[in-house]
Short mmCIF file of C-alpha atoms in Angstrom, two decimals:
data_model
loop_
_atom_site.label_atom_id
_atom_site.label_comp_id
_atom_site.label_asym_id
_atom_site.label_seq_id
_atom_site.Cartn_x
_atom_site.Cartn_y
_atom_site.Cartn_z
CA UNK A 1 63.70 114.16 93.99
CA UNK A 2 66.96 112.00 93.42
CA UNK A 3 64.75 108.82 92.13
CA UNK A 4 62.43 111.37 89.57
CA UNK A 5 66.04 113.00 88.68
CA UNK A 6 67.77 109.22 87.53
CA UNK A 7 64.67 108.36 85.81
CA UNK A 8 64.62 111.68 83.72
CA UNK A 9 68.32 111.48 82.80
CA UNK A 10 67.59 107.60 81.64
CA UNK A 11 64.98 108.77 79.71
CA UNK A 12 67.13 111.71 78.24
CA UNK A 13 70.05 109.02 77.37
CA UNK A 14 67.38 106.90 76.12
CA UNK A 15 65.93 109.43 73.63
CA UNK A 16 69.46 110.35 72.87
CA UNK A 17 70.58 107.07 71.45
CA UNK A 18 68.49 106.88 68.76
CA UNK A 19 70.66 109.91 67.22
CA UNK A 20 73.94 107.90 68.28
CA UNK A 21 73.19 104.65 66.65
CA UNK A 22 74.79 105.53 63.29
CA UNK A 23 77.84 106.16 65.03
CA UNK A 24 77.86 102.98 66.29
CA UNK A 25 80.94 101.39 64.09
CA UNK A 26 82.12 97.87 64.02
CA UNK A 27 80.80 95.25 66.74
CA UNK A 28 78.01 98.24 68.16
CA UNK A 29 74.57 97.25 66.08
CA UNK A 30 73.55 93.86 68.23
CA UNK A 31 74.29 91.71 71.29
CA UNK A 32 77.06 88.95 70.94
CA UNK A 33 74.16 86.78 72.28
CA UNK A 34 75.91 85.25 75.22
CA UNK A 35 78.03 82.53 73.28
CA UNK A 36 81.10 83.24 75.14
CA UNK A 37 83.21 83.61 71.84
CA UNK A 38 82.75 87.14 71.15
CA UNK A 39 82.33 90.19 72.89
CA UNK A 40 81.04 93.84 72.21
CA UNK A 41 83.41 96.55 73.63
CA UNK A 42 82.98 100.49 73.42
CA UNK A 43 85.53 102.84 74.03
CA UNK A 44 86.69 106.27 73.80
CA UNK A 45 89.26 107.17 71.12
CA UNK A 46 91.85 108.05 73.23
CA UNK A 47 95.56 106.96 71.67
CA UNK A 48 95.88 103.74 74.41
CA UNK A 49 92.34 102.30 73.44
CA UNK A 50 93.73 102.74 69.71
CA UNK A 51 96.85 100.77 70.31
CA UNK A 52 94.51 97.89 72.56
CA UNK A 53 92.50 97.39 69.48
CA UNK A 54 95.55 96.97 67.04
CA UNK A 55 96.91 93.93 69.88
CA UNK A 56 94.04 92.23 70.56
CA UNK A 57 93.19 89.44 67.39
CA UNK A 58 97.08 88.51 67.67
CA UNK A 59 97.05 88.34 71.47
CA UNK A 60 94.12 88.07 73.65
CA UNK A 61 92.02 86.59 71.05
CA UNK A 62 94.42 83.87 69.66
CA UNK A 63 95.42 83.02 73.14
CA UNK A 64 91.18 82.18 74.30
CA UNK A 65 89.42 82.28 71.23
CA UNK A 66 87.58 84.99 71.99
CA UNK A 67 86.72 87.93 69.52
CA UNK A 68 86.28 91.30 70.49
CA UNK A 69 84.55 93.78 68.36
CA UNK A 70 85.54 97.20 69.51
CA UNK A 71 83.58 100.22 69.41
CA UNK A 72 85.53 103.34 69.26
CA UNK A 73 83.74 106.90 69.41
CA UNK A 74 85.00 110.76 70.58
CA UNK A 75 84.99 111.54 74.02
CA UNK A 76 81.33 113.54 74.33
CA UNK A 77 80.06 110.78 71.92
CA UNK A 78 81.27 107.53 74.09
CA UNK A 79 79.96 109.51 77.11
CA UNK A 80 76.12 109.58 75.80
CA UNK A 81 76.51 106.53 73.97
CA UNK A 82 77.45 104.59 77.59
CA UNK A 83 75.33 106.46 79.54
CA UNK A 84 71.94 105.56 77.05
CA UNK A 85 73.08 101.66 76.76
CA UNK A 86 73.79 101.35 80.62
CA UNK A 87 70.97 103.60 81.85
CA UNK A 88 68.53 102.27 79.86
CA UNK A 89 70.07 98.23 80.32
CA UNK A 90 69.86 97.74 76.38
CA UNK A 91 73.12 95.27 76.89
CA UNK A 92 74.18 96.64 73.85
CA UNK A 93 77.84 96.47 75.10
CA UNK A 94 79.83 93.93 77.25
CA UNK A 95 82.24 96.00 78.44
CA UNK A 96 82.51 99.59 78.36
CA UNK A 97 85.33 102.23 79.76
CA UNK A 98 83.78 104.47 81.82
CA UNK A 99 85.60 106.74 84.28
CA UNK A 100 85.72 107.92 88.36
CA UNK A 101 82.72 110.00 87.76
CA UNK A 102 80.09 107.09 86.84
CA UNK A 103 81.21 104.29 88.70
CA UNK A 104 79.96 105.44 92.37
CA UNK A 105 76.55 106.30 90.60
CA UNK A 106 76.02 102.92 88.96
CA UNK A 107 77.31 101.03 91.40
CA UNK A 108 74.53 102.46 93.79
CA UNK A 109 71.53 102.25 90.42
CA UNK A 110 72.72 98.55 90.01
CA UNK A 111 73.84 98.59 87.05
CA UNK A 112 76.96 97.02 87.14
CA UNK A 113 78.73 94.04 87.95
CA UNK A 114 81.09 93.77 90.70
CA UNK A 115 84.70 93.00 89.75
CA UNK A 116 86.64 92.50 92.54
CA UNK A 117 85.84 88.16 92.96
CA UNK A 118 87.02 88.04 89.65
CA UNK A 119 89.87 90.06 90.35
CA UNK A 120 90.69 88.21 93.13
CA UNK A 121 90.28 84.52 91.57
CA UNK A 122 93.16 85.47 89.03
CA UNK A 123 96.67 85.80 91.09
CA UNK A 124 98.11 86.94 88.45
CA UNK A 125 96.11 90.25 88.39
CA UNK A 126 97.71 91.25 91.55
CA UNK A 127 94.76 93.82 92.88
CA UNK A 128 97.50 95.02 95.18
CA UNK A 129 99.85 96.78 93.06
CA UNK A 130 97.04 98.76 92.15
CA UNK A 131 97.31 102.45 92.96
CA UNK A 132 95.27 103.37 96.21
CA UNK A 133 93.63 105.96 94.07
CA UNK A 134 92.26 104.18 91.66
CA UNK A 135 90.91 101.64 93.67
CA UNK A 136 89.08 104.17 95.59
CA UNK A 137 88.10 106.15 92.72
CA UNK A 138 86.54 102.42 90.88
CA UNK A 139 85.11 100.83 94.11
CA UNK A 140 80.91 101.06 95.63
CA UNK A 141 80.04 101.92 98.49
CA UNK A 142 80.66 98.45 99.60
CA UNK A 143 84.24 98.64 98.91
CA UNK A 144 84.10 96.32 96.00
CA UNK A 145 85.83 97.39 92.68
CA UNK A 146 83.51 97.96 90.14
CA UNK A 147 85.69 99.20 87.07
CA UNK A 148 89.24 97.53 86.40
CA UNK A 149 91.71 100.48 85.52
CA UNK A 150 93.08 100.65 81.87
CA UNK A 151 94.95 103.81 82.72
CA UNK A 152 95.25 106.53 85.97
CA UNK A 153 96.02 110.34 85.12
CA UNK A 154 96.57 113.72 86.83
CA UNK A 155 97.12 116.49 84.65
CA UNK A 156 100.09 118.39 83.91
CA UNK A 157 101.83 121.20 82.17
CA UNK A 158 103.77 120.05 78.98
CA UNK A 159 105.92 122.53 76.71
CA UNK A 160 108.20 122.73 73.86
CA UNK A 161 111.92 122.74 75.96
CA UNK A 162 113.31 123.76 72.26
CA UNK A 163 111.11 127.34 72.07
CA UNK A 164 112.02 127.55 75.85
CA UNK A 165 115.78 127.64 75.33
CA UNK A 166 115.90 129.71 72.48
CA UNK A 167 113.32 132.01 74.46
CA UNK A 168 116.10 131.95 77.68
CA UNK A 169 112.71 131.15 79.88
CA UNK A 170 112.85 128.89 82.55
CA UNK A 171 109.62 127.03 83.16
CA UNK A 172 109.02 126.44 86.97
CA UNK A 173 108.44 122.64 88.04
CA UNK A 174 105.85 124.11 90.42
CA UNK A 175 104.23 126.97 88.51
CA UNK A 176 101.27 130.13 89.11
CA UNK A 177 99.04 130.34 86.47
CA UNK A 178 100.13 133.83 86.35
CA UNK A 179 103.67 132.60 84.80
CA UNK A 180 102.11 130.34 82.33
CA UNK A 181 99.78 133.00 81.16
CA UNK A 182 103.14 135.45 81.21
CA UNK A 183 105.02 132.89 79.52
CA UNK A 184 102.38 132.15 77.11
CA UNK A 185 102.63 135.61 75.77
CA UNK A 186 106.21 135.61 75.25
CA UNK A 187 105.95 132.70 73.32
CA UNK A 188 103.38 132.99 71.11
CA UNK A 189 104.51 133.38 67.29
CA UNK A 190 107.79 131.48 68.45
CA UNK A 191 108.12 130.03 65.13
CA UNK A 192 105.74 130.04 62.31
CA UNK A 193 102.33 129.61 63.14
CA UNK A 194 102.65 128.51 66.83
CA UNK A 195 100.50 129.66 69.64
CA UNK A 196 101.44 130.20 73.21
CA UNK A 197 99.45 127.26 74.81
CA UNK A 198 96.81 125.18 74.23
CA UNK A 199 93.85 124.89 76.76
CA UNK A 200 90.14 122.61 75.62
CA UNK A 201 87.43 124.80 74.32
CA UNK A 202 85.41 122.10 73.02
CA UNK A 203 81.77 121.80 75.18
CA UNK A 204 81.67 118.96 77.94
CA UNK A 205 81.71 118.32 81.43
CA UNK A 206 84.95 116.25 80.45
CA UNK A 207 86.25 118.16 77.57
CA UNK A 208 86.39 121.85 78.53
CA UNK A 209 85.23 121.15 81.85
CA UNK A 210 87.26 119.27 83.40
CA UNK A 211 90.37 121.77 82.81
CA UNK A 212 88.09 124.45 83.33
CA UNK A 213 87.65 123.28 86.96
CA UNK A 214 90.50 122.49 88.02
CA UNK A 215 91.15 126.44 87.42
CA UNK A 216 88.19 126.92 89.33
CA UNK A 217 89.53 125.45 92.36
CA UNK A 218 92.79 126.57 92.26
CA UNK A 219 91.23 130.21 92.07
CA UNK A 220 89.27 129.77 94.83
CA UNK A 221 86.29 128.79 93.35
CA UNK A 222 83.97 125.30 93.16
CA UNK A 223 80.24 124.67 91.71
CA UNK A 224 78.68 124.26 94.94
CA UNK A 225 79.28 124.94 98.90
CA UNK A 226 79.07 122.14 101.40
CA UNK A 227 75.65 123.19 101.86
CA UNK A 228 74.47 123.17 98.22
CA UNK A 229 74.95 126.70 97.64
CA UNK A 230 75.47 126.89 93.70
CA UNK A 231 78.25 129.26 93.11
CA UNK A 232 78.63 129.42 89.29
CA UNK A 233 78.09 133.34 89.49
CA UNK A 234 80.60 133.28 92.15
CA UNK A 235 83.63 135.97 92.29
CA UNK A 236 85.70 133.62 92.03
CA UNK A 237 84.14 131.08 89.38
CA UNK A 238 83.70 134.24 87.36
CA UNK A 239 87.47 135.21 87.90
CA UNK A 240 89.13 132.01 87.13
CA UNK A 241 86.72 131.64 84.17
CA UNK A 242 87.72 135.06 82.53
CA UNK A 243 91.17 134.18 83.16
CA UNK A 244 90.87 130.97 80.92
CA UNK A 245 89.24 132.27 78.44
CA UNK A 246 91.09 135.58 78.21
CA UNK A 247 94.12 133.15 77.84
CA UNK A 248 92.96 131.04 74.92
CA UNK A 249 91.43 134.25 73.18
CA UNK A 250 94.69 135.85 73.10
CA UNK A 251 97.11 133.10 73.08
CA UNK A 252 95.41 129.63 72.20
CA UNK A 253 95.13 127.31 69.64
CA UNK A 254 93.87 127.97 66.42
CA UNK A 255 89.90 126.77 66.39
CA UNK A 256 89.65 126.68 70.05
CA UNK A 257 86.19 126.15 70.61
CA UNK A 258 86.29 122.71 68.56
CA UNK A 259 89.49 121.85 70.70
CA UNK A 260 89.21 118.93 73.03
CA UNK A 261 91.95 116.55 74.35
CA UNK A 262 92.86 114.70 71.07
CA UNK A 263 93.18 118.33 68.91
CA UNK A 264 95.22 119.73 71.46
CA UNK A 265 97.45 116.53 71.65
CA UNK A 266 97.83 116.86 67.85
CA UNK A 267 98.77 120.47 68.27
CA UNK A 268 101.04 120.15 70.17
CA UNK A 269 102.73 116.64 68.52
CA UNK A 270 102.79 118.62 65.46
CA UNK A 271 104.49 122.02 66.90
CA UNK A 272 101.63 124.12 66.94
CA UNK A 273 101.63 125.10 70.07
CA UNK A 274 104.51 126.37 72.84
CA UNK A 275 102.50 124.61 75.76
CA UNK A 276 99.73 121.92 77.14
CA UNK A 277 97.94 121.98 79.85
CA UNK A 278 95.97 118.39 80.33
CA UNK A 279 96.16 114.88 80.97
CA UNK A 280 99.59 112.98 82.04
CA UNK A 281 98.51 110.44 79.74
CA UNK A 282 99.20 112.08 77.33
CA UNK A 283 103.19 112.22 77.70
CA UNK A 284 103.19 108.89 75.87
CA UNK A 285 101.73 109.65 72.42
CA UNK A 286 104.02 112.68 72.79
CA UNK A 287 107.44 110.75 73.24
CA UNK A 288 106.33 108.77 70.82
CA UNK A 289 108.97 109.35 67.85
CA UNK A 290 106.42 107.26 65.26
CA UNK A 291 103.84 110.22 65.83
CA UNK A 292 104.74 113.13 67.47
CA UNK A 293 107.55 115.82 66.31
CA UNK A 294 108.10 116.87 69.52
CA UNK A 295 109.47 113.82 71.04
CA UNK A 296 112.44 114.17 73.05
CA UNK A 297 112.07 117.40 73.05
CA UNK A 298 108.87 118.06 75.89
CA UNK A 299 109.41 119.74 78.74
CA UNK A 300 106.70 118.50 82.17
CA UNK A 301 105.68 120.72 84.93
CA UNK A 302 102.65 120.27 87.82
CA UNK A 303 99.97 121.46 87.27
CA UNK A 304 99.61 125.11 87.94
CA UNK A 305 97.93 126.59 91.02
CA UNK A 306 96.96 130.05 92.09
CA UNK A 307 95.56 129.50 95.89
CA UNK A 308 95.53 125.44 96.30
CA UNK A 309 99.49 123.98 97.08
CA UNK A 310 98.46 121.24 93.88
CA UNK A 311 95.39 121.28 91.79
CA UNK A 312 96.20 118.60 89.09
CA UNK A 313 92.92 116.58 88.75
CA UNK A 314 92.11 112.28 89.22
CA UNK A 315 90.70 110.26 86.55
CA UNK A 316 90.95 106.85 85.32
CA UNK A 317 89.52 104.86 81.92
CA UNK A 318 88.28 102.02 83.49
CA UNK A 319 86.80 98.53 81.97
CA UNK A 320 83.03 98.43 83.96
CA UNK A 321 81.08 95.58 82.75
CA UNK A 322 77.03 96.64 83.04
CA UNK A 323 74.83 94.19 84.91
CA UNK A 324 72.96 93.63 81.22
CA UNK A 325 75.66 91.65 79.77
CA UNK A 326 75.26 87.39 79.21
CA UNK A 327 78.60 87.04 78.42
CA UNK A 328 79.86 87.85 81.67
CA UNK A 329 82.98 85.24 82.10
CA UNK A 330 84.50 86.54 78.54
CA UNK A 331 84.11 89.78 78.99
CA UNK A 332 86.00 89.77 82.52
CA UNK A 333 88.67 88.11 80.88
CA UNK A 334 89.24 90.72 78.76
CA UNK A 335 89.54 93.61 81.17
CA UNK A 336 91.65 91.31 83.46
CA UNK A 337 94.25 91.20 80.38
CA UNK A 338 93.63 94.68 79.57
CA UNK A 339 94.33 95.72 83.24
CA UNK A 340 97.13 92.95 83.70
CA UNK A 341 101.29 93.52 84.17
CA UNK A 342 101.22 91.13 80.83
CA UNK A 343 99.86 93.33 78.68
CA UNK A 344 101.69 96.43 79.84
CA UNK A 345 104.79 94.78 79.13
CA UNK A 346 103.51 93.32 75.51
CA UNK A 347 102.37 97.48 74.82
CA UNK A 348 106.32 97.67 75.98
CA UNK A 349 107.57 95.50 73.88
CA UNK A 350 105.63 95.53 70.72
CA UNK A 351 105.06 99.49 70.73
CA UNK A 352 107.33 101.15 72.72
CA UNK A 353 107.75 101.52 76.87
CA UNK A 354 106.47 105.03 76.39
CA UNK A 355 103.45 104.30 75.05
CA UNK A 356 102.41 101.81 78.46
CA UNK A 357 99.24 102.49 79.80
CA UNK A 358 100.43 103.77 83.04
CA UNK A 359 98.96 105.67 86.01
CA UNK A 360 97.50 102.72 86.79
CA UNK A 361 99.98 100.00 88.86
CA UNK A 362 102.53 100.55 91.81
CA UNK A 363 104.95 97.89 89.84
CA UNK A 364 105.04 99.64 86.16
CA UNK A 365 107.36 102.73 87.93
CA UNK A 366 110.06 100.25 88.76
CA UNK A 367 109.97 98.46 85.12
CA UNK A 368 113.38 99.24 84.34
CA UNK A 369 112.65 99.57 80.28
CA UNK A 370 109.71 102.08 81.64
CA UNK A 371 111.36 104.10 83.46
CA UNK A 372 114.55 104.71 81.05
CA UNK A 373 111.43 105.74 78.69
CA UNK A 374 109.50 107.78 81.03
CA UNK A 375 111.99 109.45 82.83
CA UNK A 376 110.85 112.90 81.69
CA UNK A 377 107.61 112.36 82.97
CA UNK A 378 107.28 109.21 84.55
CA UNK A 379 107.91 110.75 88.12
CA UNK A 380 105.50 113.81 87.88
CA UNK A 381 102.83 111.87 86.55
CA UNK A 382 102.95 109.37 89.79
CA UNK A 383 103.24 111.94 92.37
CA UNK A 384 100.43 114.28 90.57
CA UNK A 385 98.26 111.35 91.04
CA UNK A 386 99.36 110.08 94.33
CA UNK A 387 98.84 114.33 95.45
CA UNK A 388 95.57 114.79 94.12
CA UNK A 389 92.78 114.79 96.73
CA UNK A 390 89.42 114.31 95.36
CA UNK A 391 87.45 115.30 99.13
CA UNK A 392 89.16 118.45 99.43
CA UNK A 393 90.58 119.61 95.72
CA UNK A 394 89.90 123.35 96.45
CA UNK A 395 89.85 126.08 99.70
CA UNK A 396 86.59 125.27 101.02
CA UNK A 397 84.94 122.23 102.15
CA UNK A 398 82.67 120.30 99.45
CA UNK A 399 79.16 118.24 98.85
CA UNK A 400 81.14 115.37 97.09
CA UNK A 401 83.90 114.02 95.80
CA UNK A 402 85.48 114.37 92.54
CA UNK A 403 88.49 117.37 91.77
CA UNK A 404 87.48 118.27 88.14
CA UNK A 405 83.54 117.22 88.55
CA UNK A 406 80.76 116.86 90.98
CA UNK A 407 79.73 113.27 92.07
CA UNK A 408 76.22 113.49 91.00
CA UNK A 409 74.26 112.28 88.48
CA UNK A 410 73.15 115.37 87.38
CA UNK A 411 76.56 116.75 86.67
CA UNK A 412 76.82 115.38 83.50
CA UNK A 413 73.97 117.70 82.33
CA UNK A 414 74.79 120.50 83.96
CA UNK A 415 78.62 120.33 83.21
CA UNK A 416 78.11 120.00 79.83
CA UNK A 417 75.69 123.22 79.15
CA UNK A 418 77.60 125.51 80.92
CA UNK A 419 80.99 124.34 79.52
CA UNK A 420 78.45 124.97 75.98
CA UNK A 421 78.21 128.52 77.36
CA UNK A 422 81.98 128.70 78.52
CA UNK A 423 82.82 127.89 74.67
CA UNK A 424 80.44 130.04 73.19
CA UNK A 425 82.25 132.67 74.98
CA UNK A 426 85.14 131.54 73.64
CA UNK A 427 84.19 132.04 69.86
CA UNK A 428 83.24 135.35 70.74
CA UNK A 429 79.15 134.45 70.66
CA UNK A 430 78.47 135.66 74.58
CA UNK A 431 80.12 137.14 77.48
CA UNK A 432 81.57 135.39 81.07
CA UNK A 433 79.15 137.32 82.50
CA UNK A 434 75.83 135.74 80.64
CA UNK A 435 77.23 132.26 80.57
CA UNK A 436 77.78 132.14 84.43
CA UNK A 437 74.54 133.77 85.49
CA UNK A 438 72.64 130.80 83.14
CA UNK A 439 74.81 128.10 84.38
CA UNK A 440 74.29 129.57 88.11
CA UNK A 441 70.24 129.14 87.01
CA UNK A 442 71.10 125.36 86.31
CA UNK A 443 73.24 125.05 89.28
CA UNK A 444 70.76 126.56 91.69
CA UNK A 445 67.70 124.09 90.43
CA UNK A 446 70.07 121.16 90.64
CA UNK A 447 70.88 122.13 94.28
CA UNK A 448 67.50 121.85 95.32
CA UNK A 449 67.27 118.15 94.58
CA UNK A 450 69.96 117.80 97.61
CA UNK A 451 69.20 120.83 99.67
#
């Protein structure tokens, strides 16, 4: 059932790129034909992959000669765009960031190379400094890295200290969902226009759901029992799913439903909002003074829990090269500069020690310049990482790994149409109740492929 499953969600991404092709951009329409002097990478538009392709021609590329033509696409889009060029081996792309999710699934399809030999030939590198959890989160099941980290993250709470002060509230380092959604409430309509918090609406297994879950788990709740049980319908699925959405109904961001990481970032750079619940990576682009007009100014809590002591969730962008590529020996020496100490400290240097790609290396939390920088954040982000625990993220025992997804292939699917559900509920087009009883129909007939 596993091997029919794989083959009908290649043939699903393959059907699906024909629709993404236009969206391809610069560098995405053909191979770089394995002449070792150029390169085809896709990424997701995330603020750090922004600033990667602004160093590159006057760095990395003067320095070997070697072009890179990035592709750059929105989070759901990069996701199907990967998963069709990888799935199907077109060898579209050379290198590709992927995340924690794929890499375990690939590894075992074959479909990528192994990275640790040339990790290991380049001293430099240092694979050591590496955080334990990303090297667990990128390796196979043969304990070879398969994905070279870009950047690590946990997620967070992040809020306006400003609004805070002039509210007299005192935001808990530790807080209950409960006090977010109280404090939410009191600060909603601080100032013109603001809303209380802002939480993704926008569809996705990675968008919407991965905050989603990590509620989910916190409340009690997960997607499946040890025993493939699907428990979408579940009390407590159900509970921490009306509690969501009853919070961005009546105190979110404006548009919700279209709201993934990169509007919420902007809402709350741009005052908007009182409060953020998301990715640490994020407290970069917002202490960045050249963007954001909150910098200076944010506030960082862990994230909030309800039954669970932590329930921030793990995730990496990672470099994976797929197994399709014939440019192999310039495309890992890209990622190895893109992973490296040297190009954190040229993001440092040439952009500001907030803006480092972080999350990611033991060594970059002792950079003096970094830590001046991050010292709002720098610490919480570490030890939300370092705390999360992807086998046990919840109250009950579970099938897989993974806090804010389930490590199978068919999770990508599934997440995605019930989070379209979850948002639908969200503009006001269906209830909790519909949305989980269809997405526990989903659940229950992926079960079966592992029961």
């Amino acid at each position: 059932m596993r091997t029919k499953r794989m083959i009908h969600v290649a043939a699903a991404a393959a059907a699906a790129g024909s629709l993404l092709v236009a969206c391809s951009g610069a560098g995405g329409s053909s191979s770089s034909g394995g002449d070792g002097k150029s390169i085809n990478v896709l990424m997701v538009g995330n603020p750090q992959m922004e600033d990667i392709q602004k160093l590159t021609k006057s760095t990395f590329t003067k320095d070997t000669g070697i072009k890179v033509n990035f592709t750059i696409l929105p989070e759901n889009e990069l996701r199907d765009k990967v998963t069709q060029d990888v799935a199907t081996q077109a060898g579209q792309y050379d290198v590709a960031t992927v995340g924690a999710y794929e890499i375990p699934i690939w590894q075992k399809n074959g479909w990528l190379h192994e990275l640790s030999s040339y990790a290991d030939k380049d001293t430099s590198f240092d694979k050591a400094d590496l955080l334990k959890p990303m090297v667990t989160s990128l390796s196979g099941s043969d304990g070879k890295l398969y994905a070279l980290p870009f950047y690590g993250e946990s997620s967070m709470l992040m809020y306006n200290k400003d609004v805070m002060q002039a509210k007299g509230i005192t935001v808990p380092e530790h807080p209950t969902w409960q006090q977010i959604a109280d404090i939410a409430a009191k600060v909603d309509g601080a100032e013109p226009g603001m809303k209380g918090i802002c939480l993704r609406g926008l569809a996705g297994w990675g968008e919407l759901g991965a905050s989603l879950t990590t509620v989910v788990n916190t409340f009690g709740g997960t997607w499946f029992t040890k025993d493939w049980k699907a428990q979408v319908n579940s009390a407590a699925f159900k509970k921490a799913t009306n509690f969501y959405v009853d919070l961005v109904k009546e105190h979110g961001e404006a548009g919700a439903p279209q709201a993934g990481f990169t509007e919420c970032l902007n809402a709350m750079s741009q005052k908007k909002v009182a409060m953020w619940y998301d990715a640490t990576s994020a407290a970069g682009s917002l202490e960045d003074p050249s963007s954001s007009k909150i910098s200076g100014h944010v506030g960082y809590a862990y994230a909030p829990t309800v039954e669970t002591k932590s329930s921030g969730w793990l995730w990496s962008w990672a470099w994976a090269m797929p197994k399709t590529t014939k440019n192999a020996d310039a495309a890992s020496q890209f990622m190895l500069w893109a992973s490296s100490k040297k190009y954190e400290k040229l993001v440092g240097e040439k952009l500001g020690w907030a803006r480092v790609p972080a999350g990611k290396r033991a060594s970059t939390y002792e950079i003096p310049e970094y830590q001046k920088a991050a010292a709002s954040f720098g610490d919480i982000t570490l030890k939300s990482i370092e705390g999360a625990d992807p086998a046990n993220p919840g109250v009950q025992p579970r099938p897989t790994v993974g806090v804010q997804y389930v490590a199978i292939p068919e999770f990508q699917d599934l997440g995605t149409k019930v989070t379209q559900e979850i948002s639908a509920v969200i503009a006001g087009k269906t209830s909790v109740g519909k949305a989980l009883d269809d997405g526990q129909k989903l659940a229950v007939d992926v079960a079966k492929n592992y029961q």
